Short mmCIF file of C-alpha atoms and ligand atoms in Angstrom, two decimals:
data_model
loop_
_atom_site.label_atom_id
_atom_site.label_comp_id
_atom_site.label_asym_id
_atom_site.label_seq_id
_atom_site.Cartn_x
_atom_site.Cartn_y
_atom_site.Cartn_z
CA UNK S 1 0.00 0.00 0.00
CA UNK S 2 1.75 3.11 -1.26
CA UNK S 3 -0.44 6.15 -1.83
CA UNK S 4 0.69 8.77 -4.30
CA UNK S 5 1.09 11.41 -1.65
CA UNK S 6 0.68 12.17 2.02
CA UNK S 7 -0.89 15.30 3.38
CA UNK S 8 0.00 16.16 6.96
CA UNK S 9 -0.05 19.37 8.98
CA UNK S 10 -1.01 21.38 5.95
CA UNK S 11 1.69 20.20 3.59
CA UNK S 12 1.68 17.61 0.84
CA UNK S 13 4.53 15.15 0.35
CA UNK S 14 4.92 13.02 -2.77
CA UNK S 15 5.71 9.44 -1.82
CA UNK S 16 8.47 7.28 -3.22
CA UNK S 17 7.72 3.59 -3.32
CA UNK S 18 11.28 2.59 -2.52
CA UNK S 19 11.18 4.49 0.80
CA UNK S 20 7.53 4.58 1.82
CA UNK S 21 6.93 2.38 4.88
CA UNK S 22 4.00 4.06 6.61
CA UNK S 23 0.96 1.91 7.30
CA UNK S 24 -2.64 3.17 7.12
CA UNK S 25 -2.90 2.42 10.80
CA UNK S 26 -0.03 4.74 11.60
CA UNK S 27 -1.65 7.52 9.64
CA UNK S 28 -4.71 7.11 11.85
CA UNK S 29 -2.47 7.63 14.88
CA UNK S 30 -1.23 10.94 13.49
CA UNK S 31 -4.82 12.17 13.56
CA UNK S 32 -5.35 11.60 17.27
CA UNK S 33 -3.23 14.45 18.71
CA UNK S 34 -3.24 13.09 22.25
CA UNK S 35 -1.25 16.00 23.65
CA UNK S 36 -4.07 18.39 22.84
CA UNK S 37 -6.69 16.21 24.52
CA UNK S 38 -7.26 17.57 28.02
CA UNK S 39 -8.59 14.24 29.25
CA UNK S 40 -5.39 12.45 28.27
CA UNK S 41 -2.79 11.90 31.00
CA UNK S 42 -0.05 12.91 28.54
CA UNK S 43 -1.63 16.34 28.30
CA UNK S 44 -1.70 16.64 32.10
CA UNK S 45 1.94 15.65 32.38
CA UNK S 46 2.94 18.03 29.60
CA UNK S 47 1.25 20.92 31.40
CA UNK S 48 2.82 19.92 34.68
CA UNK S 49 6.33 20.05 33.24
CA UNK S 50 5.69 23.25 31.29
CA UNK S 51 4.26 24.95 34.40
CA UNK S 52 7.27 23.92 36.41
CA UNK S 53 9.73 25.19 33.80
CA UNK S 54 7.84 28.47 33.49
CA UNK S 55 7.81 28.95 37.24
CA UNK S 56 11.44 28.12 37.88
CA UNK S 57 13.13 29.68 34.87
CA UNK S 58 12.50 33.37 34.49
CA UNK S 59 14.05 36.44 32.99
CA UNK S 60 15.92 38.83 35.27
CA UNK S 61 13.28 40.63 37.32
CA UNK S 62 11.41 37.35 37.69
CA UNK S 63 8.32 38.46 35.76
CA UNK S 64 8.51 36.45 32.56
CA UNK S 65 9.20 32.81 31.80
CA UNK S 66 12.17 32.28 29.51
CA UNK S 67 11.16 29.09 27.72
CA UNK S 68 9.10 29.38 24.56
CA UNK S 69 6.81 26.37 24.12
CA UNK S 70 6.56 24.94 20.60
CA UNK S 71 3.80 22.45 20.01
CA UNK S 72 2.90 23.18 16.42
CA UNK S 73 5.93 21.99 14.50
CA UNK S 74 5.25 19.91 11.39
CA UNK S 75 5.62 16.23 12.16
CA UNK S 76 7.12 15.35 8.82
CA UNK S 77 10.68 16.58 8.83
CA UNK S 78 13.56 16.38 6.43
CA UNK S 79 16.32 13.84 6.77
CA UNK S 80 18.52 16.86 7.41
CA UNK S 81 16.41 17.92 10.40
CA UNK S 82 16.00 14.47 11.88
CA UNK S 83 19.57 13.25 11.36
CA UNK S 84 22.17 15.39 9.55
CA UNK S 85 21.67 18.60 11.52
CA UNK S 86 22.12 16.53 14.68
CA UNK S 87 25.42 15.08 13.41
CA UNK S 88 24.05 11.55 13.20
CA UNK S 89 26.60 9.38 11.37
CA UNK S 90 25.54 8.28 7.89
CA UNK S 91 25.65 4.60 8.85
CA UNK S 92 23.68 5.00 12.08
CA UNK S 93 20.96 2.34 12.52
CA UNK S 94 18.29 4.92 13.29
CA UNK S 95 18.45 6.13 9.67
CA UNK S 96 17.35 2.78 8.25
CA UNK S 97 13.90 2.26 6.81
CA UNK S 98 13.54 -0.51 9.37
CA UNK S 99 13.72 2.09 12.15
CA UNK S 100 12.28 5.32 10.79
CA UNK S 101 9.08 5.98 8.84
CA UNK S 102 9.84 7.51 5.46
CA UNK S 103 7.61 9.21 2.92
CA UNK S 104 10.40 9.52 0.40
CA UNK S 105 14.20 9.82 0.40
CA UNK S 106 14.01 13.39 1.72
CA UNK S 107 11.27 13.27 4.31
CA UNK S 108 10.32 11.14 7.30
CA UNK S 109 8.08 11.28 10.34
CA UNK S 110 10.16 12.82 13.12
CA UNK S 111 11.78 10.16 15.28
CA UNK S 112 12.48 12.61 18.09
CA UNK S 113 11.70 16.19 19.03
CA UNK S 114 15.41 16.95 18.64
CA UNK S 115 14.59 17.19 14.92
CA UNK S 116 13.46 20.77 15.59
CA UNK S 117 16.56 21.97 17.42
CA UNK S 118 18.46 23.21 14.41
CA UNK S 119 15.62 25.13 12.82
CA UNK S 120 14.37 26.72 16.05
CA UNK S 121 17.87 27.83 17.00
CA UNK S 122 18.31 29.19 13.50
CA UNK S 123 15.09 31.15 13.90
CA UNK S 124 16.69 32.80 16.91
CA UNK S 125 15.14 30.92 19.82
CA UNK S 126 17.60 30.59 22.69
CA UNK S 127 15.40 28.88 25.23
CA UNK S 128 12.59 26.58 24.19
CA UNK S 129 10.61 23.47 24.93
CA UNK S 130 9.30 21.35 22.06
CA UNK S 131 6.49 18.93 22.77
CA UNK S 132 5.17 16.47 20.27
CA UNK S 133 4.35 13.03 18.99
CA UNK S 134 7.29 11.12 17.52
CA UNK S 135 7.37 7.96 15.42
CA UNK S 136 9.64 4.94 15.44
CA UNK S 137 9.31 1.49 13.95
CA UNK S 138 9.37 -0.70 16.96
CA UNK S 139 7.76 -3.76 18.45
CA UNK S 140 4.38 -3.39 20.12
CA UNK S 141 4.29 -4.41 23.75
CA UNK S 142 3.42 -2.89 27.12
CA UNK S 143 6.24 -0.37 26.82
CA UNK S 144 6.56 0.23 23.09
CA UNK S 145 4.28 1.79 20.56
CA UNK S 146 5.13 3.16 17.09
CA UNK S 147 4.01 6.62 18.17
CA UNK S 148 5.01 8.15 21.47
CA UNK S 149 5.51 11.61 22.89
CA UNK S 150 8.57 13.61 23.82
CA UNK S 151 9.47 16.90 25.40
CA UNK S 152 12.67 18.59 24.36
CA UNK S 153 14.36 21.42 26.21
CA UNK S 154 17.10 23.68 24.89
CA UNK S 155 18.86 26.51 26.70
CA UNK S 156 21.59 28.68 25.17
CA UNK S 157 23.83 31.11 27.03
CA UNK S 158 26.10 34.01 26.21
CA UNK S 159 29.13 34.39 28.51
CA UNK S 160 27.22 36.87 30.69
CA UNK S 161 24.19 34.66 30.86
CA UNK S 162 26.30 31.70 31.90
CA UNK S 163 28.69 33.35 34.35
CA UNK S 164 26.73 36.42 35.45
CA UNK S 165 27.69 40.05 34.86
CA UNK S 166 31.45 40.33 34.40
CA UNK S 167 33.38 41.58 37.42
CA UNK S 168 36.74 43.35 37.33
CA UNK S 169 39.59 40.89 37.60
CA UNK S 170 37.43 37.92 36.70
CA UNK S 171 37.45 37.04 33.06
CA UNK S 172 35.46 33.95 32.24
CA UNK S 173 35.27 32.93 28.65
CA UNK S 174 33.19 30.38 26.80
CA UNK S 175 35.74 29.22 24.28
CA UNK S 176 39.37 28.26 23.99
CA UNK S 177 41.47 27.67 20.91
CA UNK S 178 43.65 24.60 20.53
CA UNK S 179 41.71 22.92 23.30
CA UNK S 180 41.36 19.22 23.58
CA UNK S 181 38.28 17.05 23.46
CA UNK S 182 38.11 14.94 26.59
CA UNK S 183 35.53 12.80 28.32
CA UNK S 184 34.40 15.94 30.13
CA UNK S 185 34.27 18.58 27.42
CA UNK S 186 34.39 19.53 23.75
CA UNK S 187 37.59 20.88 22.20
CA UNK S 188 36.09 24.37 21.67
CA UNK S 189 34.82 24.92 25.19
CA UNK S 190 36.82 26.53 27.98
CA UNK S 191 36.99 24.13 30.92
CA UNK S 192 35.05 26.41 33.28
CA UNK S 193 32.34 27.04 30.71
CA UNK S 194 31.85 23.33 30.13
CA UNK S 195 31.67 22.65 33.85
CA UNK S 196 29.22 25.46 34.62
CA UNK S 197 27.03 24.33 31.72
CA UNK S 198 27.01 20.77 32.98
CA UNK S 199 26.20 21.96 36.48
CA UNK S 200 23.31 24.14 35.32
CA UNK S 201 21.97 21.36 33.14
CA UNK S 202 22.04 18.85 35.97
CA UNK S 203 20.56 21.29 38.47
CA UNK S 204 17.68 22.08 36.14
CA UNK S 205 16.84 18.45 35.54
CA UNK S 206 17.24 17.27 39.12
CA UNK S 207 14.90 20.06 40.10
CA UNK S 208 12.36 18.94 37.48
CA UNK S 209 12.68 15.37 38.66
CA UNK S 210 12.02 16.38 42.29
CA UNK S 211 8.92 18.23 41.14
CA UNK S 212 7.64 15.03 39.53
CA UNK S 213 8.80 12.38 41.98
CA UNK S 214 8.89 14.32 45.23
CA UNK S 215 11.50 16.15 47.29
CA UNK S 216 13.09 12.94 48.48
CA UNK S 217 13.48 11.34 45.05
CA UNK S 218 16.67 9.32 44.75
CA UNK S 219 18.51 10.09 41.51
CA UNK S 220 21.69 9.15 39.73
CA UNK S 221 23.54 10.33 36.64
CA UNK S 222 24.76 7.82 34.07
CA UNK S 223 27.12 8.62 31.19
CA UNK S 224 25.48 8.35 27.80
CA UNK S 225 26.13 8.99 24.14
CA UNK S 226 24.17 11.13 21.68
CA UNK S 227 25.72 12.36 18.42
CA UNK S 228 24.68 15.98 19.03
CA UNK S 229 25.71 16.42 22.67
CA UNK S 230 28.99 16.03 24.54
CA UNK S 231 29.30 15.24 27.33
CA UNK S 232 26.00 13.32 27.43
CA UNK S 233 24.11 11.91 30.38
CA UNK S 234 21.02 10.04 31.40
CA UNK S 235 19.15 10.78 34.56
CA UNK S 236 17.70 7.86 36.46
CA UNK S 237 15.33 7.93 39.38
CA UNK S 238 14.71 5.17 41.90
CA UNK S 239 11.04 4.34 41.71
CA UNK S 240 9.06 1.21 42.54
CA UNK S 241 12.14 -0.77 43.61
CA UNK S 242 14.13 -0.08 40.49
CA UNK S 243 16.18 2.54 38.64
CA UNK S 244 14.15 4.14 35.91
CA UNK S 245 15.65 6.08 33.03
CA UNK S 246 13.93 9.45 32.89
CA UNK S 247 15.71 11.47 30.23
CA UNK S 248 18.74 11.96 28.01
CA UNK S 249 20.67 15.20 27.89
CA UNK S 250 24.00 16.88 27.32
CA UNK S 251 26.00 19.90 26.28
CA UNK S 252 25.09 20.73 22.67
CA UNK S 253 27.85 20.09 20.15
CA UNK S 254 29.29 23.46 19.17
CA UNK S 255 29.28 22.37 15.54
CA UNK S 256 25.49 22.18 15.66
CA UNK S 257 25.18 25.66 17.17
CA UNK S 258 27.59 27.06 14.58
CA UNK S 259 25.69 25.56 11.68
CA UNK S 260 22.47 27.00 13.12
CA UNK S 261 23.98 30.46 13.40
CA UNK S 262 24.39 30.51 17.19
CA UNK S 263 28.12 29.82 17.30
CA UNK S 264 28.73 32.62 19.78
CA UNK S 265 26.65 30.87 22.42
CA UNK S 266 26.91 27.60 24.27
CA UNK S 267 24.05 25.47 25.51
CA UNK S 268 22.50 22.30 26.76
CA UNK S 269 19.58 20.13 25.67
CA UNK S 270 17.46 17.41 27.15
CA UNK S 271 14.79 15.06 25.83
CA UNK S 272 12.33 13.04 27.81
CA UNK S 273 9.70 10.46 26.94
CA UNK S 274 6.31 11.43 28.30
CA UNK S 275 4.72 7.95 28.25
CA UNK S 276 7.39 6.35 30.34
CA UNK S 277 7.01 9.06 32.98
CA UNK S 278 3.22 9.13 32.90
CA UNK S 279 3.12 5.35 33.29
CA UNK S 280 5.02 5.40 36.56
CA UNK S 281 3.57 8.66 37.89
CA UNK S 282 -0.06 7.69 37.28
CA UNK S 283 0.33 3.92 37.57
CA UNK S 284 -0.67 3.18 33.96
CA UNK S 285 0.38 -0.40 33.23
CA UNK S 286 0.31 -0.50 29.43
CA UNK S 287 1.37 2.09 26.85
CA UNK S 288 -1.61 1.28 24.62
CA UNK S 289 -3.96 2.70 27.25
CA UNK S 290 -2.94 6.25 26.28
CA UNK S 291 -4.71 5.61 22.97
CA UNK S 292 -7.86 4.30 24.60
CA UNK S 293 -11.06 6.15 23.79
CA UNK S 294 -12.74 4.24 26.56
CA UNK S 295 -14.33 6.71 28.95
CA UNK S 296 -13.52 4.33 31.81
CA UNK S 297 -9.91 5.32 31.18
CA UNK S 298 -10.30 8.97 30.18
CA UNK S 299 -12.73 9.83 32.98
CA UNK S 300 -10.04 9.16 35.53
CA UNK S 301 -8.05 12.09 34.15
CA UNK S 302 -10.74 14.41 32.84
CA UNK S 303 -11.10 17.67 34.75
CA UNK S 304 -7.95 17.02 36.77
CA UNK S 305 -5.29 19.67 37.29
CA UNK S 306 -1.63 19.11 36.37
CA UNK S 307 -0.65 19.27 40.05
CA UNK S 308 -3.20 16.68 41.23
CA UNK S 309 -1.88 13.32 42.26
CA UNK S 310 -3.73 10.66 40.33
CA UNK S 311 -3.50 6.88 40.53
CA UNK S 312 -5.11 4.99 37.71
CA UNK S 313 -7.54 2.22 38.68
CA UNK S 314 -7.61 -0.56 36.05
CA UNK S 315 -10.81 -0.81 34.08
CA UNK S 316 -12.60 -3.96 33.08
CA UNK S 317 -11.41 -5.78 29.98
CA UNK S 318 -15.01 -6.22 28.85
CA UNK S 319 -16.63 -3.75 26.48
CA UNK S 320 -18.89 -0.90 27.52
CA UNK S 321 -22.50 -0.48 26.45
CA UNK S 322 -24.29 2.80 26.88
CA UNK S 323 -27.89 3.92 26.87
CA UNK S 324 -29.45 7.33 27.36
CA UNK S 325 -32.54 8.31 29.28
CA UNK S 326 -34.24 11.70 28.75
CA UNK S 327 -37.22 13.12 30.56
CA UNK S 328 -39.09 16.24 31.57
CA UNK S 329 -38.95 16.99 35.26
CA UNK S 330 -42.27 17.66 36.94
CA UNK S 331 -42.99 21.38 37.07
CA UNK S 332 -40.96 23.26 39.70
CA UNK S 333 -38.87 20.22 40.53
CA UNK S 334 -35.42 21.36 41.61
CA UNK S 335 -32.84 20.51 38.97
CA UNK S 336 -29.86 20.08 41.29
CA UNK S 337 -31.69 17.70 43.57
CA UNK S 338 -32.92 15.74 40.60
CA UNK S 339 -29.32 15.11 39.57
CA UNK S 340 -28.18 13.67 42.89
CA UNK S 341 -31.38 11.66 43.14
CA UNK S 342 -30.84 10.37 39.62
CA UNK S 343 -27.29 9.20 40.35
CA UNK S 344 -28.48 7.34 43.45
CA UNK S 345 -31.42 5.77 41.70
CA UNK S 346 -29.28 4.56 38.80
CA UNK S 347 -26.63 3.19 41.14
CA UNK S 348 -29.26 1.45 43.27
CA UNK S 349 -30.83 -0.39 40.41
CA UNK S 350 -27.90 -0.82 38.08
CA UNK S 351 -25.47 -1.83 40.83
CA UNK S 352 -22.05 -2.96 39.68
CA UNK S 353 -23.11 -3.01 36.07
CA UNK S 354 -23.13 0.78 35.96
CA UNK S 355 -19.65 2.14 35.40
CA UNK S 356 -20.50 5.81 34.90
CA UNK S 357 -23.38 8.19 34.65
CA UNK S 358 -23.08 11.48 32.85
CA UNK S 359 -25.62 14.20 32.35
CA UNK S 360 -25.23 14.94 28.66
CA UNK S 361 -28.03 17.45 28.13
CA UNK S 362 -30.04 19.82 30.27
CA UNK S 363 -32.33 22.63 29.17
CA UNK S 364 -35.31 24.69 30.22
CA UNK S 365 -38.31 25.39 28.02
CA UNK S 366 -39.81 28.72 29.12
CA UNK S 367 -43.01 28.15 27.13
CA UNK S 368 -43.97 25.05 29.07
CA UNK S 369 -41.97 25.98 32.19
CA UNK S 370 -40.40 22.52 32.08
CA UNK S 371 -36.80 21.33 32.44
CA UNK S 372 -35.37 18.40 30.54
CA UNK S 373 -32.51 16.15 31.64
CA UNK S 374 -30.70 13.55 29.61
CA UNK S 375 -28.44 11.03 31.33
CA UNK S 376 -26.03 8.69 29.64
CA UNK S 377 -25.55 5.47 31.55
CA UNK S 378 -22.48 3.43 30.76
CA UNK S 379 -22.88 -0.25 31.55
CA UNK S 380 -20.02 -2.66 31.95
CA UNK S 381 -19.40 -5.79 33.94
CA UNK S 382 -16.09 -6.76 35.45
CA UNK S 383 -16.90 -10.43 35.01
CA UNK S 384 -18.51 -10.92 31.63
CA UNK S 385 -19.55 -9.39 28.36
CA UNK S 386 -23.00 -7.85 28.78
CA UNK S 387 -25.63 -8.49 26.15
CA UNK S 388 -27.81 -5.74 24.79
CA UNK S 389 -30.86 -7.67 26.02
CA UNK S 390 -29.85 -7.80 29.65
CA UNK S 391 -28.80 -4.17 29.64
CA UNK S 392 -32.21 -3.35 28.17
CA UNK S 393 -33.89 -5.01 31.13
CA UNK S 394 -31.85 -3.04 33.67
CA UNK S 395 -32.31 0.18 31.73
CA UNK S 396 -36.06 -0.46 31.59
CA UNK S 397 -36.20 -0.89 35.36
CA UNK S 398 -34.30 2.35 35.86
CA UNK S 399 -36.75 4.15 33.58
CA UNK S 400 -39.76 2.75 35.49
CA UNK S 401 -38.25 3.81 38.80
CA UNK S 402 -37.74 7.39 37.53
CA UNK S 403 -41.42 7.53 36.65
CA UNK S 404 -42.58 5.91 39.89
CA UNK S 405 -40.40 7.94 42.29
CA UNK S 406 -40.20 11.31 40.58
CA UNK S 407 -43.13 11.38 38.24
CA UNK S 408 -40.93 12.36 35.29
CA UNK S 409 -42.22 12.36 31.74
CA UNK S 410 -40.03 10.25 29.44
CA UNK S 411 -39.22 12.02 26.16
N1 LIG D 1 16.62 12.87 21.10
C1 LIG D 1 17.18 11.94 22.05
C2 LIG D 1 16.38 10.63 21.95
O1 LIG D 1 15.28 10.63 21.47
C3 LIG D 1 17.12 12.46 23.48
C4 LIG D 1 17.98 13.66 23.72
C5 LIG D 1 17.48 14.95 23.55
C6 LIG D 1 19.30 13.52 24.15
C7 LIG D 1 18.28 16.06 23.80
C8 LIG D 1 20.11 14.61 24.39
C9 LIG D 1 19.57 15.88 24.22
O2 LIG D 1 16.84 9.60 22.37
#
């Protein structure tokens, strides 16, 4: 299945059969936009991290946040953006069509939010967060899914921004000539600059991690490798009896900054996977649940604030069935009381088979002086698949009880 072209985020890409490896199913995933769905835990986590970064990182004077948040980048990027600009070696496995989704030889679905570093820096952004869905060809299991979500952070500094306002007698510089590349620093960076950068990077991320996992979170730094940062690290946090990898980060390769027109600055970057974090923070056992449209899942997050602590309670594996009931309240019957009475009545008769009740419509007709309510009742059993017939019986009983107890007029 190779369509002639792919249209995504307002742009059309002509496909090339030799490269195209995107399945129809994957295209459906691109349409979901989970990060913009307020009932999705990924959206809550995104806002929690953004709020924290805005609060803790401000311009001098403390009024304004420094990080720009970019959520609207096109998800198809060039091979240059996804790989070359980030100094990925030509023979790196991630470039293969077995690892990355290609439209043609030039364009692919972004495999990480780092794909936007070069262009955003080139546009003049010094401090930014990029949030988005990223795509990798991978197995499907509890922890892997071909689409997942990342947050990228980049912070660039001039000498003054890194070391503070210059003081007489103290001359800190960012760069040195004829320097050496060591395990600790790049050849272009002055030793002090590299060390202060590393310190600020680690401070920022430990602080973020404490915000997410609590003041007492146990953390450790592990050396890592990324082609576009040096030195590179991973931050791990001790959670649920084991060390969990939270993010990758490092001091941005000066070559990247130079090619993006920011060669006079130095900087760091980090990238974190939102699913992995959300799974441990909210107790979500399977990565596929983020894609669930089941209200039994989404309702547990809907209306919650980013700062709320939420623990997911597993939902039944059996399917839901829903039915609506609409009626006119008797004249002058109090609408608020009717709602609480309705929830009790439905619970009393439906028992364990009722998973949720929602009021989906409510209006007042001034001509008749009557109020109408419509309730959606979602039925589901923990033990078995419910048949339409047995749900009909329960629903019928509920309807009768509404009439008997409250004298409502079914619509
Ligand atoms: N883009 C890297 C990944 O997806 C993570 C990363 C981002 C590492 C920024 C360093 C700096 O694995």
